[in-house]
Coordinates of C-alpha atoms and ligand atoms in Angstrom, one line a residue:
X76 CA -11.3 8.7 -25.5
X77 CA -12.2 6.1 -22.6
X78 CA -14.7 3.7 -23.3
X79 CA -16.7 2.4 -20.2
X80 CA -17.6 -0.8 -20.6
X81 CA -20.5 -2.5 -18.9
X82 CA -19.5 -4.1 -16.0
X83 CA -18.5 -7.5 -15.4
X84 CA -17.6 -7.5 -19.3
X85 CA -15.8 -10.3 -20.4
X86 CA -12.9 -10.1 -22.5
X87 CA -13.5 -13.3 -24.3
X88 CA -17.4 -12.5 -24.7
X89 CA -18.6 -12.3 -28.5
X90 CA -19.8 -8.7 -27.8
X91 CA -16.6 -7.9 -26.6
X92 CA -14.9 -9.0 -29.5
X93 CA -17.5 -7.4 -32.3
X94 CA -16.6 -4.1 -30.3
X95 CA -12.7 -4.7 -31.2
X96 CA -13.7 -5.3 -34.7
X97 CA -15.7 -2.2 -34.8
X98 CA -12.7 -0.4 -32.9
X99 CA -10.3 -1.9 -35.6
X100 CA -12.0 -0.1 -38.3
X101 CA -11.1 3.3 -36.8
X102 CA -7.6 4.9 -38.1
X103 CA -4.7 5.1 -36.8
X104 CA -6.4 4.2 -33.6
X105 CA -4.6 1.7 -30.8
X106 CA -6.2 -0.1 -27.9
X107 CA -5.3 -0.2 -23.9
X108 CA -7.1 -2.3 -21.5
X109 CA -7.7 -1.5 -17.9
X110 CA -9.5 -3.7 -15.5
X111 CA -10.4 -3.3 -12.1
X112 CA -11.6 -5.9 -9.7
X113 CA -13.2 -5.3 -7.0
X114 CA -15.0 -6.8 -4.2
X115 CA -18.3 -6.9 -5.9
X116 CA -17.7 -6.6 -9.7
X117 CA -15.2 -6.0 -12.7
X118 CA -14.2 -2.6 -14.2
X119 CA -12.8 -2.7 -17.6
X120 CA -11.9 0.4 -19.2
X121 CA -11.3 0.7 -23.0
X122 CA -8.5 3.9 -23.9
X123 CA -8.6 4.7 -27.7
X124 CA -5.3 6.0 -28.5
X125 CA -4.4 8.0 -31.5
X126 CA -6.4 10.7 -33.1
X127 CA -10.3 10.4 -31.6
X128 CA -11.4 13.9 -32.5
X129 CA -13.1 12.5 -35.8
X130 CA -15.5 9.5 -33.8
X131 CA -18.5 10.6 -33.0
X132 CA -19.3 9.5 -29.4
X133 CA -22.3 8.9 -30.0
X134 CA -21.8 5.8 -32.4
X135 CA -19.5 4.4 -30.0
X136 CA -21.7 4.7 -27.0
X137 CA -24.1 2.1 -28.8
X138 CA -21.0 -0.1 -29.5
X139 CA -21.6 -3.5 -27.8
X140 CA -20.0 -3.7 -24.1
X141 CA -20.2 0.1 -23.8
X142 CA -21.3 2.0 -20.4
X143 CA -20.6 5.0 -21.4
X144 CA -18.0 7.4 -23.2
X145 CA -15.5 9.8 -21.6
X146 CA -13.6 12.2 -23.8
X147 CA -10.7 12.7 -22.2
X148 CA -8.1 16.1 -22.3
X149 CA -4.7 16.2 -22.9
X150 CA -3.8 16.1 -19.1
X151 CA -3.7 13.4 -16.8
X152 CA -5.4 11.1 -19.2
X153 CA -6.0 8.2 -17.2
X154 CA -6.2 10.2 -13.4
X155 CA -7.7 13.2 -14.5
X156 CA -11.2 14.2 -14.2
X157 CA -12.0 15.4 -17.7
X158 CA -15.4 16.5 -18.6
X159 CA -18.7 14.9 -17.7
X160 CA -16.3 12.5 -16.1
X161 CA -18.4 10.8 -13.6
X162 CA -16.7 7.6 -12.9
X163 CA -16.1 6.2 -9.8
X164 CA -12.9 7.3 -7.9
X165 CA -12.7 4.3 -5.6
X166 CA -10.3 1.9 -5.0
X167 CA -10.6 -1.4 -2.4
X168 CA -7.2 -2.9 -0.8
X169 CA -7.4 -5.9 1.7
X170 CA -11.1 -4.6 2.5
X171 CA -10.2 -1.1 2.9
X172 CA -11.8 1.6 0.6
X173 CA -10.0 4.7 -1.0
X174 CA -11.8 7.5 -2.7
X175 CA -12.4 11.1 -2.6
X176 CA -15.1 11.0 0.3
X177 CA -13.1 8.4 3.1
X178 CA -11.2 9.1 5.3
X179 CA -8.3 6.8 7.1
X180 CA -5.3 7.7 9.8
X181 CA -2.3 6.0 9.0
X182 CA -0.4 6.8 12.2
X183 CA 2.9 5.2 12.9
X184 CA 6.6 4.8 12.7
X185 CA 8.6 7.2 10.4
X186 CA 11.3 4.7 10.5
X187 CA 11.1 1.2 12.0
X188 CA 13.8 1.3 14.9
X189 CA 13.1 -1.8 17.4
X190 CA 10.5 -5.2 17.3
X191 CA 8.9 -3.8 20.8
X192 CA 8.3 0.1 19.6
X193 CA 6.6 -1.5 16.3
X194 CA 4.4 -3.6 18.8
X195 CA 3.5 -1.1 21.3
X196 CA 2.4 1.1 18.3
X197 CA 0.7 -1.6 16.4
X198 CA -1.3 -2.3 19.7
X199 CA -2.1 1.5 20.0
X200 CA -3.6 1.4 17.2
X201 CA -5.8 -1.6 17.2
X202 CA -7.0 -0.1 20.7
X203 CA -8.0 3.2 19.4
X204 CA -10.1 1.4 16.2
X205 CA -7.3 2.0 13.5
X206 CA -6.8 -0.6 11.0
X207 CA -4.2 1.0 9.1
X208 CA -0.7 2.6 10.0
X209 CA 2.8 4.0 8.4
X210 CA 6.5 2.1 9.0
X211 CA 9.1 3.3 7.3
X212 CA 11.6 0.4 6.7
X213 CA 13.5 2.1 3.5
X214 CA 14.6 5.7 4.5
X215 CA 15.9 7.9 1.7
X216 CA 18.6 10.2 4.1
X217 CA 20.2 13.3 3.6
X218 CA 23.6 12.5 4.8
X219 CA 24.8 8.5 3.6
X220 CA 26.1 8.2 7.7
X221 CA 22.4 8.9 9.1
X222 CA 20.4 5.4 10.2
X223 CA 19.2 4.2 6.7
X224 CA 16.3 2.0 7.8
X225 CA 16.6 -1.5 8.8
X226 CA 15.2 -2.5 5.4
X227 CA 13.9 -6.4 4.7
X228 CA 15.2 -7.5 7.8
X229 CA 12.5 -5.9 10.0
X230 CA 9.7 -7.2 7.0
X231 CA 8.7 -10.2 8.6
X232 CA 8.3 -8.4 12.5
X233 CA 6.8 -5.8 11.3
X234 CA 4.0 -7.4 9.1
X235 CA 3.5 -10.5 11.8
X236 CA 3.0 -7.8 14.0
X237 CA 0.1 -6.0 12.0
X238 CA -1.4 -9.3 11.7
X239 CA -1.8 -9.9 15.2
X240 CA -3.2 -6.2 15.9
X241 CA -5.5 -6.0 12.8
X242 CA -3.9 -3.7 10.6
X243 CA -4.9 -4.0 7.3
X244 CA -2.8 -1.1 5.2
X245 CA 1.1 -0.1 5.9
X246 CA 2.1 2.9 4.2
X247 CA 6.0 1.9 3.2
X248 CA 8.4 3.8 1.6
X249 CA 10.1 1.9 -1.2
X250 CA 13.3 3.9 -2.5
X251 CA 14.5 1.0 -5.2
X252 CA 12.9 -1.5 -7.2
X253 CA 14.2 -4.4 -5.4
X254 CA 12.3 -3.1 -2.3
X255 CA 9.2 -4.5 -4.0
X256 CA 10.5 -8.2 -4.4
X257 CA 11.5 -8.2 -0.9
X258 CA 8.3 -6.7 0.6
X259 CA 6.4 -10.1 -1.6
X260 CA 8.5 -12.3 0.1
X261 CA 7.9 -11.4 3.4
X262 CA 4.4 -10.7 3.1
X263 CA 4.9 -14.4 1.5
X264 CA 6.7 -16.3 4.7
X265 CA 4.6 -13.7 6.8
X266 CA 1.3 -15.4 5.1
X267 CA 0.1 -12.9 3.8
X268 CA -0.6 -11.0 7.6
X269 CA -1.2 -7.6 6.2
X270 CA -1.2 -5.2 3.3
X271 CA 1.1 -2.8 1.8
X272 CA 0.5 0.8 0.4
X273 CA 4.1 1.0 -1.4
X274 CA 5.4 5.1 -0.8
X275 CA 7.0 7.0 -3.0
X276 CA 8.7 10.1 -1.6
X277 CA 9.2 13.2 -2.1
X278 CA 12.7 12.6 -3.1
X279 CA 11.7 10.4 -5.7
X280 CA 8.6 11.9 -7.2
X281 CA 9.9 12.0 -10.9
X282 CA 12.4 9.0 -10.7
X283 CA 10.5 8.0 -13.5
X284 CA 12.3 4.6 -14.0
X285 CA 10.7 3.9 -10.4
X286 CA 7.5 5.1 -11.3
X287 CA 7.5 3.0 -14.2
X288 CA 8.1 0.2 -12.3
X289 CA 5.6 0.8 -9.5
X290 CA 3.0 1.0 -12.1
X291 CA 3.6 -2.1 -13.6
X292 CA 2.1 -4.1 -11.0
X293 CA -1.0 -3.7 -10.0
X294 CA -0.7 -5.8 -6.4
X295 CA 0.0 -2.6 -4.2
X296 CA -1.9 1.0 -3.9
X297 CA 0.7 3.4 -4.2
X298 CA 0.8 6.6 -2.1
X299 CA 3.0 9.2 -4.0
X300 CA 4.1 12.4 -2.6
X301 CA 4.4 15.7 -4.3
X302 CA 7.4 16.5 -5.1
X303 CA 9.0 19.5 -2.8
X304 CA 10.3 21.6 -5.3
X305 CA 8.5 21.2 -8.4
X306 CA 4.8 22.5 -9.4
X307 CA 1.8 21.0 -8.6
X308 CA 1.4 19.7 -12.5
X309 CA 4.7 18.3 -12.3
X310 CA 3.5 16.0 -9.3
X311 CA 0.0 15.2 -10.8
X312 CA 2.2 13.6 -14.3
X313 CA 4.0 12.0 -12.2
X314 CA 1.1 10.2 -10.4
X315 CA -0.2 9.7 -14.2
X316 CA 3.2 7.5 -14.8
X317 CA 2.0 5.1 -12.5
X318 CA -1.8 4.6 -14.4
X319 CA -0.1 4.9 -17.7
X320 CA 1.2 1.6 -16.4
X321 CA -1.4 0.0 -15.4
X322 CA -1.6 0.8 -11.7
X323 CA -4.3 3.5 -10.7
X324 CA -5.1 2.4 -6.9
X325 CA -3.2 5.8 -6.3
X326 CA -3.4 8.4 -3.6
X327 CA -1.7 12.0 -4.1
X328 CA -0.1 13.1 -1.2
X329 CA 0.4 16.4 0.4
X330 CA 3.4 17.0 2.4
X331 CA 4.7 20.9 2.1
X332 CA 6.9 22.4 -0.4
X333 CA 10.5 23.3 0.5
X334 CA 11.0 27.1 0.7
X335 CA 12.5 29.2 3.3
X336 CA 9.3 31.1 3.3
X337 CA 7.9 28.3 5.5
X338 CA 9.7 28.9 8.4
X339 CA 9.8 28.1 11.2
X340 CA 7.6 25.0 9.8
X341 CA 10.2 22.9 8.0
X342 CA 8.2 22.8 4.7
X343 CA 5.5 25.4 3.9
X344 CA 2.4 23.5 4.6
X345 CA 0.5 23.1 1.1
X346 CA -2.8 21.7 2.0
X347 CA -5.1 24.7 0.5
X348 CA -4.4 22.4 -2.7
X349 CA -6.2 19.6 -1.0
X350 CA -9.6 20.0 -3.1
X351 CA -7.3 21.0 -6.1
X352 CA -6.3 18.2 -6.6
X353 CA -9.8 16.4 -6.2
X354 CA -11.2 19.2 -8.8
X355 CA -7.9 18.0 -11.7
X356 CA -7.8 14.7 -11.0
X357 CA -9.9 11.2 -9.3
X358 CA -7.2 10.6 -6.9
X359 CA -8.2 10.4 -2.5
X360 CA -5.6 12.5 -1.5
X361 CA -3.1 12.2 1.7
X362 CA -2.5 15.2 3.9
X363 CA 1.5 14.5 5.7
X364 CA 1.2 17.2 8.7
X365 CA 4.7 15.4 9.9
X366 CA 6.8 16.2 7.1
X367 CA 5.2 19.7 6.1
X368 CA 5.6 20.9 9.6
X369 CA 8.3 19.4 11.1
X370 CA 8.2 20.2 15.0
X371 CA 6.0 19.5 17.9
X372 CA 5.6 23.6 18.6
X373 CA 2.1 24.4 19.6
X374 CA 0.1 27.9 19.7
X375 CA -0.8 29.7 22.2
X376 CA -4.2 28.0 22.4
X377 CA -2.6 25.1 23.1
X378 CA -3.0 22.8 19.8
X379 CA 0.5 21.7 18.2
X380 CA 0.7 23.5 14.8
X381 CA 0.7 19.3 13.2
X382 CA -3.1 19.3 14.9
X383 CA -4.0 22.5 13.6
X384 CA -2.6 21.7 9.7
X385 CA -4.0 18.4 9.8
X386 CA -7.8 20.2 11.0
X387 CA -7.2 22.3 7.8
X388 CA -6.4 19.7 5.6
X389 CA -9.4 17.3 6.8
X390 CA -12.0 20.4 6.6
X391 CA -10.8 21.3 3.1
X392 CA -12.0 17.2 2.3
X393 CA -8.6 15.4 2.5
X394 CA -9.1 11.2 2.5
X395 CA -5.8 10.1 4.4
X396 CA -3.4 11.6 7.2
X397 CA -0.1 10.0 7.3
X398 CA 1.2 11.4 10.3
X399 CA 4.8 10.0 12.7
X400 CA 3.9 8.6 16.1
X401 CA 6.4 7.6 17.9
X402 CA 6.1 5.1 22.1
X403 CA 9.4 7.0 23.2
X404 CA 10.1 10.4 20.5
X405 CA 13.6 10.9 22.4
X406 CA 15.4 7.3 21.3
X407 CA 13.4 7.2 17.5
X408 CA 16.3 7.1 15.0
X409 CA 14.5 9.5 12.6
X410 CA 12.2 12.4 12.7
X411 CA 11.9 12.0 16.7
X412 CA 11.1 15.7 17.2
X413 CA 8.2 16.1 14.7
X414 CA 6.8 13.1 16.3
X415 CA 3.0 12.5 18.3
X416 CA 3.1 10.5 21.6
X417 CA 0.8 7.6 21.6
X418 CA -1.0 9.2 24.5
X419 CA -1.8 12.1 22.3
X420 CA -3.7 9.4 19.9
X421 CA -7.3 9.5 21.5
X422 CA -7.1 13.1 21.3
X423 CA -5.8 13.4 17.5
X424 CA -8.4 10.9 16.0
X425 CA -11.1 13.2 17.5
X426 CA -9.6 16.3 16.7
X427 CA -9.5 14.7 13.5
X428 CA -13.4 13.8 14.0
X429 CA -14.6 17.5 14.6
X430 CA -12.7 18.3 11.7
X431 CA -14.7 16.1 9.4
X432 CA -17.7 16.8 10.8
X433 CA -17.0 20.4 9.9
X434 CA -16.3 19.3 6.4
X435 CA -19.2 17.0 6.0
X436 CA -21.7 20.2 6.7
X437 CA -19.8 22.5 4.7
X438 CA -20.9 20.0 2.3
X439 CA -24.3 19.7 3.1
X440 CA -24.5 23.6 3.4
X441 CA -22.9 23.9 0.0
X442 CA -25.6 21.4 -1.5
X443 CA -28.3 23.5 0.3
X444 CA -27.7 26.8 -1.2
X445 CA -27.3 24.9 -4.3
X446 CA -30.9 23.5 -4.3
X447 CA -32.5 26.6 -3.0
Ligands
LIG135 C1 8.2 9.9 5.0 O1 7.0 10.0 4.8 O2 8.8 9.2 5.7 C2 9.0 10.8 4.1 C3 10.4 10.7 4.1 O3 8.3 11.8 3.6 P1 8.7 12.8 2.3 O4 9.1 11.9 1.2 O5 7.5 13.5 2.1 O6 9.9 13.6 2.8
LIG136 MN1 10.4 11.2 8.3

């Protein structure tokens, strides 16, 4: 059972504290805290733990401090949307917003390779109205003598960079807890130039020690990918081991599952579960046309099969592309061939446009019938 408390609720109010006594009197019943802030107010979220079948909710909706009452199922307590669970499904990060009905690109760099490629896409960006983007500093490899990412050392370049060009989010893969310390300091010496959406991939989707750790801190969004070879529900509890911890700024991310029966794509593109994942859980979730299809082929219409999955994603509601963009494909250091030129940016982002469009009026036309 969640108990929404009023917002702006202080924890060292009198109200707040009657409410714990009243809580105390429940058995067997145990207390967790979550509080958001945000840019205009203070979130607090009360989870009773234990048994909650015998409390009525309607005596502890008019507890003192109390919004409103969520009874939550089994599954993905703290992500999940249970039953009459209206509660918001927004998070802000350095004055950008996440939730099921935005939408932002996060074009870039699979991997970070040289200071001047990391520039010239930075500044692409910026020109074409983005204020977010994707460097890959840590890259988990398949074969230990492939390029493993220049790691801290290209930190402080890369985020000085982003500060000068306005970019407000980077989507980073982290493969290792000590990542984390090392991304603070630079954003440290770097003053703070930009922010960071910490990545975990696919690879690492139930490293569960990681997970644990990601969650803990509360300073980051994390993006987390599905994992590409177990279910859906697998992925979704792993997401739900970051909130358990404390951190819920998370976005689920699509990026194919890895099956032979994909081919020629190299991962069979999974985005029809795009709005299932908006129906199980509150989570904006990330489309990854790069990964899932893996090659710049195109149709005979002339739209490259990473346009086309990406228009499916974003008219099926998806809230984030992370997509590889790369000044010069031919000399990137990983994922060259599955990556967007930066002259093909214009025509992406409005590709991307008609797309949502589409989606807003299927909305619209959904809500019509609805009301008729
Ligand atoms: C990536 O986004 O750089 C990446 C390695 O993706 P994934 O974990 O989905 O393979
Ligand atoms: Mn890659």
């Amino acid at each position: 059972m969640i108990l929404v408390l009023i917002p702006d609720t202080r924890l060292d109010s009198p109200e707040y504290q009657q409410l714990l006594a009243h809580i105390a009197n429940f058995p067997g019943i145990t207390t967790r805290v979550h509080t958001e802030v945000g840019a205009e107010q203070t979130l607090t979220e009360l989870y009773l733990i234990g048994d909650t079948k015998a409390i009525p909710i309607d005596d502890v909706r008019n507890l003192p401090c109390v919004d409103s009452v969520v009874r939550v199922s089994e599954e993905y307590r703290v992500l999940g949307r249970h039953k009459n669970d209206d509660r918001s499904t927004y998070f802000d990060y350095n004055g950008v917003r996440f939730g099921q009905d935005t939408l932002h690109v996060f074009a870039g760099l699979c991997a970070v390779d040289i200071e001047e490629h990391v520039e010239m896409m930075m500044k692409v960006l910026r020109d074409n109205g983005q204020v977010c983007t994707r460097m890959g500093a840590y890259k988990p490899r398949t074969s230990p003598y492939s390029f493993q990412g220049h790691g801290k050392n290209c930190l402080p370049y890369v985020f000085e960079m982003a500060g000068k060009y306005g970019i407000k989010v980077i989507a980073m893969e982290i493969t290792h807890e000590s990542h984390l310390e090392e991304i603070r300091e630079a954003l440290r010496q770097t003053g703070g130039a930009t922010g960071v959406m910490l990545q975990i991939g696919t690879r690492n989707t139930q490293n569960f020690e990681l997970l644990k750790i990601v969650g803990r801190q509360q300073e980051f969004p994390v993006l987390i990918k599905r994992g590409f070879g177990i279910t859906l529900d697998e992925s979704l509890n792993a997401a739900e081991y970051l909130a358990s911890e404390g951190n819920r700024k998370v976005i689920f991310g699509l990026r194919g599952m890895k099956t032979n029966m994909g081919d020629p794509h190299r991962n069979f593109v999974d985005f029809a579960h795009v709005p299932v994942v908006k129906r199980l859980t509150r989570m904006p979730v990330c489309i990854d046309p790069s990964h899932s299809v893996g090659t710049r082929a195109g149709s005979p219409d002339g739209i490259l099969d990473v346009m086309h999955v990406t228009a499916q994603g974003i008219i099926a509601g998806a809230n984030m592309v992370l997509v590889d963009f790369h000044p010069v494909p031919c000399k990137a250091l990983v994922d060259g061939p599955q990556a967007l030129q930066m002259k093909e940016l214009p025509q992406f982002l409005e590709d991307i446009q008609i797309a949502r469009e589409a989606y807003t009026k299927r909305v619209a036309l959904v809500k019509r019938y609805q009301e008729e």
